[in-house]
Tab-separated table of C-alpha atoms in Angstrom:
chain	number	residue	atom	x	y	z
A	7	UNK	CA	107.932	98.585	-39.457
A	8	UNK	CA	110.310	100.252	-36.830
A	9	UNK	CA	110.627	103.538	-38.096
A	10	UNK	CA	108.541	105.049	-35.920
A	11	UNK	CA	111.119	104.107	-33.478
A	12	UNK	CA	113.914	106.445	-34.484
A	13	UNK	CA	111.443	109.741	-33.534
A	14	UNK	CA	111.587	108.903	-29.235
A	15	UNK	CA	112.211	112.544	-27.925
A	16	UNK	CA	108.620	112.947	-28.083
A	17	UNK	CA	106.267	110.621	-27.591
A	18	UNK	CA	103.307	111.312	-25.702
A	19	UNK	CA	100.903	108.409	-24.609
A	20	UNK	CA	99.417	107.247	-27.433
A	21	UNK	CA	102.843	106.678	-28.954
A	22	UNK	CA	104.344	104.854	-26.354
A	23	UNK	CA	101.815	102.315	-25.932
A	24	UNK	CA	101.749	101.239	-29.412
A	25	UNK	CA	105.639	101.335	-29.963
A	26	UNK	CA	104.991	98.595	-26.910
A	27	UNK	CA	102.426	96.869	-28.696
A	28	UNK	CA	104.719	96.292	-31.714
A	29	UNK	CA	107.773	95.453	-29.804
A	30	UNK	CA	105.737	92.415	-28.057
A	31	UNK	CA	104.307	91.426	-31.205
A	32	UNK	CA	108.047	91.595	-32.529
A	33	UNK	CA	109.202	89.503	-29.816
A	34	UNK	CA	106.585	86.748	-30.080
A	35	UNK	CA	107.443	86.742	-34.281
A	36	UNK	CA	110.858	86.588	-33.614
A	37	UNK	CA	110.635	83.378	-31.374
A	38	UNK	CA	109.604	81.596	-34.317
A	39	UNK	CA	111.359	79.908	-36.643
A	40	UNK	CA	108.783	79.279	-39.463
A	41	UNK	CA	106.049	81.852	-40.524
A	42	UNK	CA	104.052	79.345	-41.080
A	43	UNK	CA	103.997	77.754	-38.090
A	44	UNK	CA	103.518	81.645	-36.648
A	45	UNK	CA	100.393	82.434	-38.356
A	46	UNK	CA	99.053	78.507	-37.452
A	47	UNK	CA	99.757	79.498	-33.881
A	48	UNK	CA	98.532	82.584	-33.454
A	49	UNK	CA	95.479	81.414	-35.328
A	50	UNK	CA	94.725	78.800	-32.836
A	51	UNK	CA	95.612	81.324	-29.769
A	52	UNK	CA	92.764	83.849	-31.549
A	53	UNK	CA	90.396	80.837	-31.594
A	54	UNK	CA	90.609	80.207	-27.482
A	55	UNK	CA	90.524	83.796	-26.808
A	56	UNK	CA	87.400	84.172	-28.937
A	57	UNK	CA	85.882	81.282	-26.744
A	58	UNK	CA	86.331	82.882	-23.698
A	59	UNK	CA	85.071	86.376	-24.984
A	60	UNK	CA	82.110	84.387	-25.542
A	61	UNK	CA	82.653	82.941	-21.822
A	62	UNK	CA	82.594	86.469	-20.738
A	63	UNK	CA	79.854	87.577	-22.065
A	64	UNK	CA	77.583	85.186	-20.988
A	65	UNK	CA	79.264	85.469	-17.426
A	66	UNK	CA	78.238	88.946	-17.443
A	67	UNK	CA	74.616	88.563	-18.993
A	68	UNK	CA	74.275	85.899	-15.906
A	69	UNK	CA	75.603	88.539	-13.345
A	70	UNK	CA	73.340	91.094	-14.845
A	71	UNK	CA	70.316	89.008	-14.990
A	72	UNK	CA	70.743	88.148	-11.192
A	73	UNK	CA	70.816	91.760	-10.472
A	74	UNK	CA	67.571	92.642	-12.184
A	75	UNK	CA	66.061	89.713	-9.931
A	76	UNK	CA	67.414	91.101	-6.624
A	77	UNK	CA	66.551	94.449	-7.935
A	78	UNK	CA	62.453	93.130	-8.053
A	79	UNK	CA	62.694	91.841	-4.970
A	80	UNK	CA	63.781	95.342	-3.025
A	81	UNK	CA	61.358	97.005	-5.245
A	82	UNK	CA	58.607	94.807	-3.796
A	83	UNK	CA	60.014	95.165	-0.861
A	84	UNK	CA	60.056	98.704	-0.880
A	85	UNK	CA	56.110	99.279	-2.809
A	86	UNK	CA	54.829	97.098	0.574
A	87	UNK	CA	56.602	99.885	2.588
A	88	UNK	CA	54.662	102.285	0.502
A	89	UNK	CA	51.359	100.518	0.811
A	90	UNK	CA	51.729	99.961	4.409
A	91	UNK	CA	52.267	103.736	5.211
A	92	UNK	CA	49.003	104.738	3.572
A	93	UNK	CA	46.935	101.937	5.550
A	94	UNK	CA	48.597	102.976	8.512
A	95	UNK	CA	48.095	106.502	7.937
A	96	UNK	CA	44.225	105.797	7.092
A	97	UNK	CA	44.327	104.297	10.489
A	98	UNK	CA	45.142	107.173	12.059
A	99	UNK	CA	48.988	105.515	12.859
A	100	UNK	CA	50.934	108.423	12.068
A	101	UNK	CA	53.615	106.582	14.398
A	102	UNK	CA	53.750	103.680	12.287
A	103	UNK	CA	53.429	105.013	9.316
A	104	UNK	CA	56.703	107.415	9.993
A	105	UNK	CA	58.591	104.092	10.461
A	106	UNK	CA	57.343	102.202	7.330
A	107	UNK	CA	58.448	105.281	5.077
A	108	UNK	CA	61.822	104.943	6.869
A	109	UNK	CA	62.292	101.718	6.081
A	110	UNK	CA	61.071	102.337	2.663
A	111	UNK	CA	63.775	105.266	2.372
A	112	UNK	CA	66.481	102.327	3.251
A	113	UNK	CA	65.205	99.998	0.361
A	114	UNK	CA	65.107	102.913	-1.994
A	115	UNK	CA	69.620	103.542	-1.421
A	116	UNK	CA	69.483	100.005	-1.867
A	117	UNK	CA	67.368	100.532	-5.459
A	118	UNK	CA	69.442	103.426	-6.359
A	119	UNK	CA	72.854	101.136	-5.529
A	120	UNK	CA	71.656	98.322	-7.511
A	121	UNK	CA	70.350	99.692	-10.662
A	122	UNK	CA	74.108	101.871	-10.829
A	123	UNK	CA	75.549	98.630	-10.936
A	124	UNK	CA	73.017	97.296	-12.821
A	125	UNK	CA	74.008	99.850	-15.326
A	126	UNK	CA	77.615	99.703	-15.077
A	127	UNK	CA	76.987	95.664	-15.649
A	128	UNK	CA	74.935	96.475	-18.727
A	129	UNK	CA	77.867	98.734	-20.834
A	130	UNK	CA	80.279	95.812	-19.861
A	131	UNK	CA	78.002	93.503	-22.084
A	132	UNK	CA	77.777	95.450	-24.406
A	133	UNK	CA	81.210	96.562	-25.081
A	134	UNK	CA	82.390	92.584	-24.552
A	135	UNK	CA	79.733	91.967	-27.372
A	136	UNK	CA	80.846	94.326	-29.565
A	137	UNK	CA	84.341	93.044	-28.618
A	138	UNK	CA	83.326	89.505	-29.366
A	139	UNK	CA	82.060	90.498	-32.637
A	140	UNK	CA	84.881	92.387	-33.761
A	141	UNK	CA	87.510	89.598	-32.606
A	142	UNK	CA	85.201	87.143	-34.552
A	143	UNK	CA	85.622	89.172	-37.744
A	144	UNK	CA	89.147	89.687	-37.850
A	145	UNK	CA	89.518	86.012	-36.911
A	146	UNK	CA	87.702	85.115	-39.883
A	147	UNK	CA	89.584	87.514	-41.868
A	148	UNK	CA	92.897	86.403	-40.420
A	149	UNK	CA	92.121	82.729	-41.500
A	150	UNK	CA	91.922	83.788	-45.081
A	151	UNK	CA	94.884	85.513	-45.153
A	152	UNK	CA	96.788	82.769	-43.364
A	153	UNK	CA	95.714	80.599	-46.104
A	154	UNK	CA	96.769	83.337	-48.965
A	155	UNK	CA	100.220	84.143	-47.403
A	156	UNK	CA	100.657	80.433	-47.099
A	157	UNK	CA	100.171	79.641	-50.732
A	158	UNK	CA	101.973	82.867	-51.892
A	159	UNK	CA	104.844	82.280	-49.235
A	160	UNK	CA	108.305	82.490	-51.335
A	161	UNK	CA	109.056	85.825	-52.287
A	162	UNK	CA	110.742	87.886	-49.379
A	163	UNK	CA	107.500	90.143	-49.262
A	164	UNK	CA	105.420	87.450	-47.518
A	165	UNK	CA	107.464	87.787	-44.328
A	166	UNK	CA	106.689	91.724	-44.565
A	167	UNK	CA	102.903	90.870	-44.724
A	168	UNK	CA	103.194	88.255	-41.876
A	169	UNK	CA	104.436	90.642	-39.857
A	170	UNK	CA	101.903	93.093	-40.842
A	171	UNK	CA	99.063	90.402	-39.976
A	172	UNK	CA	100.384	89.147	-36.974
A	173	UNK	CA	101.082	92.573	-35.247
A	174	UNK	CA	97.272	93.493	-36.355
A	175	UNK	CA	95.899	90.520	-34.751
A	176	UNK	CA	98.065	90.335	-31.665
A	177	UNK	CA	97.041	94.283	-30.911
A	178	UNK	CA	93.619	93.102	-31.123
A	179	UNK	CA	94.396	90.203	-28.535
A	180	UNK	CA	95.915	92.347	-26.454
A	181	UNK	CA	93.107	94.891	-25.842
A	182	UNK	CA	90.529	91.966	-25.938
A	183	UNK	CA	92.740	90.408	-23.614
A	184	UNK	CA	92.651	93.265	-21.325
A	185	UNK	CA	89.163	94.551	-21.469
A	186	UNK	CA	87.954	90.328	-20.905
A	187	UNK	CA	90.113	90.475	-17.492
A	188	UNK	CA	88.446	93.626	-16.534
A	189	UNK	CA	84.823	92.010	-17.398
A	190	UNK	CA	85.777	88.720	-15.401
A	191	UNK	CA	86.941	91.004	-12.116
A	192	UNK	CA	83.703	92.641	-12.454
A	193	UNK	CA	81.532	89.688	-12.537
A	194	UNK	CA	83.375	87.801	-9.638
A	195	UNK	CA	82.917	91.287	-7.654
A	196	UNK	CA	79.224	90.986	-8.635
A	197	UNK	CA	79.066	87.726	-8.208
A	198	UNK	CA	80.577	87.756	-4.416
A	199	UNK	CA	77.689	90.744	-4.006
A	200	UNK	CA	74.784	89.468	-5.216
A	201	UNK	CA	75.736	85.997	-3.131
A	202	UNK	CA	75.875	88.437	-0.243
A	203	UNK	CA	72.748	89.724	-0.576
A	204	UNK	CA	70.822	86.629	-1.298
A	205	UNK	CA	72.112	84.986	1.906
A	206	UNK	CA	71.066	88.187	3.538
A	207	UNK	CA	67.451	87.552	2.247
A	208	UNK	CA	67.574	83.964	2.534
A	209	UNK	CA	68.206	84.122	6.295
A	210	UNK	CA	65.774	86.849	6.685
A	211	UNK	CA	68.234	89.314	7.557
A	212	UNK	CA	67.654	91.722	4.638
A	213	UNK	CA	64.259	91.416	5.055
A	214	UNK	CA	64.391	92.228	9.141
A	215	UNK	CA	66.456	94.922	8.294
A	216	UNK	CA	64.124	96.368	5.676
A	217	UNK	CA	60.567	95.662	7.266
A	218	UNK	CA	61.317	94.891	10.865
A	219	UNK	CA	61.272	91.679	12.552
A	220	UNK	CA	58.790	89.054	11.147
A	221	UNK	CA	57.605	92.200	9.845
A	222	UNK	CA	56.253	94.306	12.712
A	223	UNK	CA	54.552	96.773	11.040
A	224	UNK	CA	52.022	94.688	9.204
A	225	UNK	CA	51.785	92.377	12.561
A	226	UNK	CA	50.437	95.915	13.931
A	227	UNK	CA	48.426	96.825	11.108
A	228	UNK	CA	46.877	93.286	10.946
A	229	UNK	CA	45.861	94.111	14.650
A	230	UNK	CA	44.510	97.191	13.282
A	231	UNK	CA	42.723	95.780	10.911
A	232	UNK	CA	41.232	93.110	13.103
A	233	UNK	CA	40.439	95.205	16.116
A	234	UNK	CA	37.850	97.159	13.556
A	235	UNK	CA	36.288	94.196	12.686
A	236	UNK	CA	35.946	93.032	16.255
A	237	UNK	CA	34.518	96.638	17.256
A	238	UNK	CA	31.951	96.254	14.150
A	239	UNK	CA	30.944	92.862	15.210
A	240	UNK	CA	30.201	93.682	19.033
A	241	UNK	CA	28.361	96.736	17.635
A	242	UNK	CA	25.910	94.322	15.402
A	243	UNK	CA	25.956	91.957	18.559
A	244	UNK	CA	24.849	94.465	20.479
A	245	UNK	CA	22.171	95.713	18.115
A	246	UNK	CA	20.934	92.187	18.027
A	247	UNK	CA	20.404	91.377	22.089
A	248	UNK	CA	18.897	94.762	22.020
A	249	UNK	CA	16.552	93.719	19.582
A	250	UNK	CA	16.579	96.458	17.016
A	251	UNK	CA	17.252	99.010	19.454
A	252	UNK	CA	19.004	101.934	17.927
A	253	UNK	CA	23.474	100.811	17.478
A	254	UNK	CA	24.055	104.537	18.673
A	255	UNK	CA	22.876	104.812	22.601
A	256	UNK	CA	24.501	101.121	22.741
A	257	UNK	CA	27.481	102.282	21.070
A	258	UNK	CA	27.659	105.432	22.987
A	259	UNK	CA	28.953	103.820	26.404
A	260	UNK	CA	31.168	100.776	25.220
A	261	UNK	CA	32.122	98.541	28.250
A	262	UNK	CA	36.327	97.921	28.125
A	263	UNK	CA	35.522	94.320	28.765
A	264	UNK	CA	33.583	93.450	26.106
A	265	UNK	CA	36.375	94.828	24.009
A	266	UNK	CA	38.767	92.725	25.875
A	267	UNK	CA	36.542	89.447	25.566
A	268	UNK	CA	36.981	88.632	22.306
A	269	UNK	CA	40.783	89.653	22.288
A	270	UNK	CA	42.819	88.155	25.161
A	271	UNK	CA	46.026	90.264	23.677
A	272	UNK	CA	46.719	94.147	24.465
A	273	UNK	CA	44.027	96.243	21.925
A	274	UNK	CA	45.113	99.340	21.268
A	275	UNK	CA	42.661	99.993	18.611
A	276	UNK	CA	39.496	99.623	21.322
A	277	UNK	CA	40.101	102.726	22.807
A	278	UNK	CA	40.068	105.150	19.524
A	279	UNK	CA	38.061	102.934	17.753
A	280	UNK	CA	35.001	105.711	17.495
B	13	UNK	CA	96.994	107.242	-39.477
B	14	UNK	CA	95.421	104.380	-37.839
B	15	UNK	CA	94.689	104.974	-33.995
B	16	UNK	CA	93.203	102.439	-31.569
B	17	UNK	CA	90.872	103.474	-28.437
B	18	UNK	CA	91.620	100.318	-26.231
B	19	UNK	CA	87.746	98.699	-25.661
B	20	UNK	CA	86.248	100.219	-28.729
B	21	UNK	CA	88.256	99.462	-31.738
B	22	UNK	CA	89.944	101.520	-34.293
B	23	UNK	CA	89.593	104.592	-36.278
B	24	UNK	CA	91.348	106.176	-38.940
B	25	UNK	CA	92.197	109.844	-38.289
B	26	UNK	CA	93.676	112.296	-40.986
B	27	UNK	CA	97.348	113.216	-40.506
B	28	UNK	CA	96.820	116.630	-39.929
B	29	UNK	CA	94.303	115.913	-37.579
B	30	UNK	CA	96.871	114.055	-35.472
B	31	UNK	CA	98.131	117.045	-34.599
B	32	UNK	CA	95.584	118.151	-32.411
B	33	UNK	CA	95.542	115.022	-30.734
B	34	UNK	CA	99.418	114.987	-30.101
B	35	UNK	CA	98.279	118.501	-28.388
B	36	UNK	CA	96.314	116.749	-25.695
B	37	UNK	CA	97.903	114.114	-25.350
B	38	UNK	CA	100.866	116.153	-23.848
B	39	UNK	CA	98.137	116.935	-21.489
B	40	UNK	CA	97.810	113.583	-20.450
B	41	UNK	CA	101.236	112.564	-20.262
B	42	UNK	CA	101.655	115.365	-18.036
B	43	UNK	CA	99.001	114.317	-15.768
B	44	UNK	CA	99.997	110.622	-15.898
B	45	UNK	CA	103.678	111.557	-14.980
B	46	UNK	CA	102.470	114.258	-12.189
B	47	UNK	CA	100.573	111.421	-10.806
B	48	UNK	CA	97.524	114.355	-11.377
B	49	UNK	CA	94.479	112.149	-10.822
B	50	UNK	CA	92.163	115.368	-11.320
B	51	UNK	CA	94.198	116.403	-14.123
B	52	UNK	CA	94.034	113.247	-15.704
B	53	UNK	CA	90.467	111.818	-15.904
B	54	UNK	CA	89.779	115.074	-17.887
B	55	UNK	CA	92.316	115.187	-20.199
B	56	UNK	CA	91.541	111.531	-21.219
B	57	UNK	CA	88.378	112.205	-21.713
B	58	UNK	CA	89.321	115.111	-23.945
B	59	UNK	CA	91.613	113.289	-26.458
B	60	UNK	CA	89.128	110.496	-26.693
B	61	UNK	CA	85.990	112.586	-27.592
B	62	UNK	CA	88.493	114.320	-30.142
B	63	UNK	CA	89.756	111.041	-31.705
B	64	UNK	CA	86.619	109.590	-32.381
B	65	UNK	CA	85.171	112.987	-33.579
B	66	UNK	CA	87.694	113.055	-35.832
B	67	UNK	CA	88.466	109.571	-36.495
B	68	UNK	CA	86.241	107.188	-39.060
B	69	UNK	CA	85.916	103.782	-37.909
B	70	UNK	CA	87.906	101.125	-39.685
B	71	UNK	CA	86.112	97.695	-40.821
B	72	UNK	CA	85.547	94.742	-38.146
B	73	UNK	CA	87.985	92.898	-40.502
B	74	UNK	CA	90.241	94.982	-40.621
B	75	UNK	CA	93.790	93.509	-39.557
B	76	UNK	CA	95.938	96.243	-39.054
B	77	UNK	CA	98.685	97.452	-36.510
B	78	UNK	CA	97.565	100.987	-35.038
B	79	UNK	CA	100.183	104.053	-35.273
B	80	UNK	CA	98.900	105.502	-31.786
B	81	UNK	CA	96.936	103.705	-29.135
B	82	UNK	CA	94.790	105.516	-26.790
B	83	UNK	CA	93.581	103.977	-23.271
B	84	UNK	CA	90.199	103.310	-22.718
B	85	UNK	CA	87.557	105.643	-21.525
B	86	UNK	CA	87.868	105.445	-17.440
B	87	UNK	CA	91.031	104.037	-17.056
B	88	UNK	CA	92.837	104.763	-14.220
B	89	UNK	CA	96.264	106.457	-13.863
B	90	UNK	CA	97.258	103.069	-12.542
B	91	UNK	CA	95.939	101.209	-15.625
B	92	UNK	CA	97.841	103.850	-18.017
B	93	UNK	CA	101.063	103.279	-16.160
B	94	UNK	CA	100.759	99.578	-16.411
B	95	UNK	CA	99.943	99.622	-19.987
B	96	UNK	CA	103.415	102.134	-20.383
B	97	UNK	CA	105.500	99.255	-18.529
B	98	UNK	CA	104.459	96.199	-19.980
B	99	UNK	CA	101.545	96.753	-22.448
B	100	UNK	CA	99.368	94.974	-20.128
B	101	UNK	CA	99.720	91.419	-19.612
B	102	UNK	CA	98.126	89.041	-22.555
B	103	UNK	CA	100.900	88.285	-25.325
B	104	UNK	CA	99.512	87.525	-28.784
């Protein structure tokens, strides 16, 4: 099994990796005594790592999951934005409307950010899973033929199959190996993010950054909203005292103080509020 | 031949067909040696598509030692030399 050794003045990539592949494999068989005892090993080895392929994979379905729930919450976020420019801009706010589509433009690079990660997340789990299920097969695989080469082991042969086995399976470790390290970096670079940003939102940071202190813009709206109501009410008021006198001469000359009355705060919506 | 793209499994690819792989693979040994990282993400790229165009997967249960052993789709020039020193770190 190391002919392919002889032909070095050429090797390109490919080559050299899996001349190194074989010569740890080669290693690890010749550190054993007993074949036996080789094939019971590495059998047991291919059991743990299969456990914590499974690990992995749940580890990443856990980091994606939390994603997709951060990724809700800035998309609420960022629909209020949307909805609080229009009733702004029905209100005539052009101001305030300006600022809530700002903010909205800052949630929507955080959406973009988030689902690319989101994404990236999602082909980890799936590769990992196909991983998982491809380690799981040859596993099984390898268990039968442990038991065969066991029962056949005398002639000379069996060794040559062992080795055959054992570099097959120890390949596949290595590259499961490799590509469950990569997952697990991933995951604990997720998991330091997402922790990040749920702090962030937890102390209301996140959310001051994306809709303002205590959320200034609906604050304004709400005033908005209620100075209307206030103007409608003093206008049927009004109309009352008068006694069914026509809203319109009353409403034609409204007195700053009555406007003030019922509002002890600023109101900037008296003065355009015909 | 039996070739393995690391993260994705293995495929068996027709001898003459290796050829054309060995062709761009010299690519990427170039690139990898140059330290070429625009040269490099490329010409990965290229040998993989062409492997598993020309390769045919080989059964989940399949236990077998690869001839050639590509890196996986992405990998870094880092990554590549790491696997060329040490085949990475996990022993079987």
């Amino acid at each position: 099994m190391t002919t392919d050794e002889g032909k070095a003045a050429f090797m390109g990539v490919m080559k050299r990796v899996s001349t190194i592949f074989r010569a740890k494999a080669n290693k690890a068989l010749d550190k054993m005594e007993d074949p036996r005892e080789t094939l019971d090993y590495s059998y047991q080895t291919q059991l743990e790592l299969l456990q914590k392929v499974r690990r992995g994979v749940a580890d990443v379905a856990t980091s994606r999951k939390r994603l997709e729930l951060q990724l809700n919450q800035v998309q609420q976020q960022s629909d209020k934005l949307d909805r609080q420019a229009r009733e702004a801009l029905a209100a005539g706010r052009e101001d305030l409307a300006r600022e809530a589509l700002t903010r909205k433009a800052g949630t929507q690079a955080q959406i973009t950010d988030l689902q690319t990660q989101y994404a990236s997340l999602q082909g980890e789990e799936e590769k990992l899973t196909a991983a998982s299920q491809r380690l799981q097969a040859k596993v099984d695989a390898f268990r039968v033929k442990k038991e065969t080469i066991k029962a056949t082991y005398t002639a000379a042969e069996a060794q040559t199959r062992i080795n055959e086995v054992f570099t097959g399976i120890s390949e596949e470790m290595s590259d499961v190996g490799l590509s469950i390290q990569r997952a697990e970096d991933k995951t604990e670079q997720m998991k330091a993010r997402a922790g990040a940003i749920d702090e962030l939102m937890a102390s209301g940071a996140l959310t001051d950054m994306v809709s303002g202190p205590s959320d200034d813009i609906q604050a304004e709206l709400d005033r908005l909203g209620a100075g209307h109501g206030v103007d409608a009410e003093l206008e049927r008021m009004k109309a009352e005292l008068a006694g069914g006198a026509a809203p319109k001469q009353i409403a034609g000359s409204p007195s700053p103080a009555d406007a003030t009355d019922g509002q002890p705060a600023e109101h900037p919506a008296a003065e355009d509020a015909r | 031949m039996i070739i393995r793209i690391m993260g994705e499994g293995q495929l068996r690819v027709d001898d003459k067909a290796v050829n054309e792989l060995n062709h761009l693979d010299t690519v990427l040994e170039k690139a990898v040696e140059q330290h070429d990282e625009s040269a490099f993400e490329p010409a990965l790229h290229a040998l993989l598509e062409r492997a598993r165009e020309l390769g045919t997967e080989l059964p989940a249960d399949a236990i077998e030692p690869s001839d050639l052993i590509l890196p996986r789709e992405g990998a870094t020039i880092a990554e590549v030399r790491e696997l060329l020193a040490d085949g990475g770190l996990i022993s079987g």
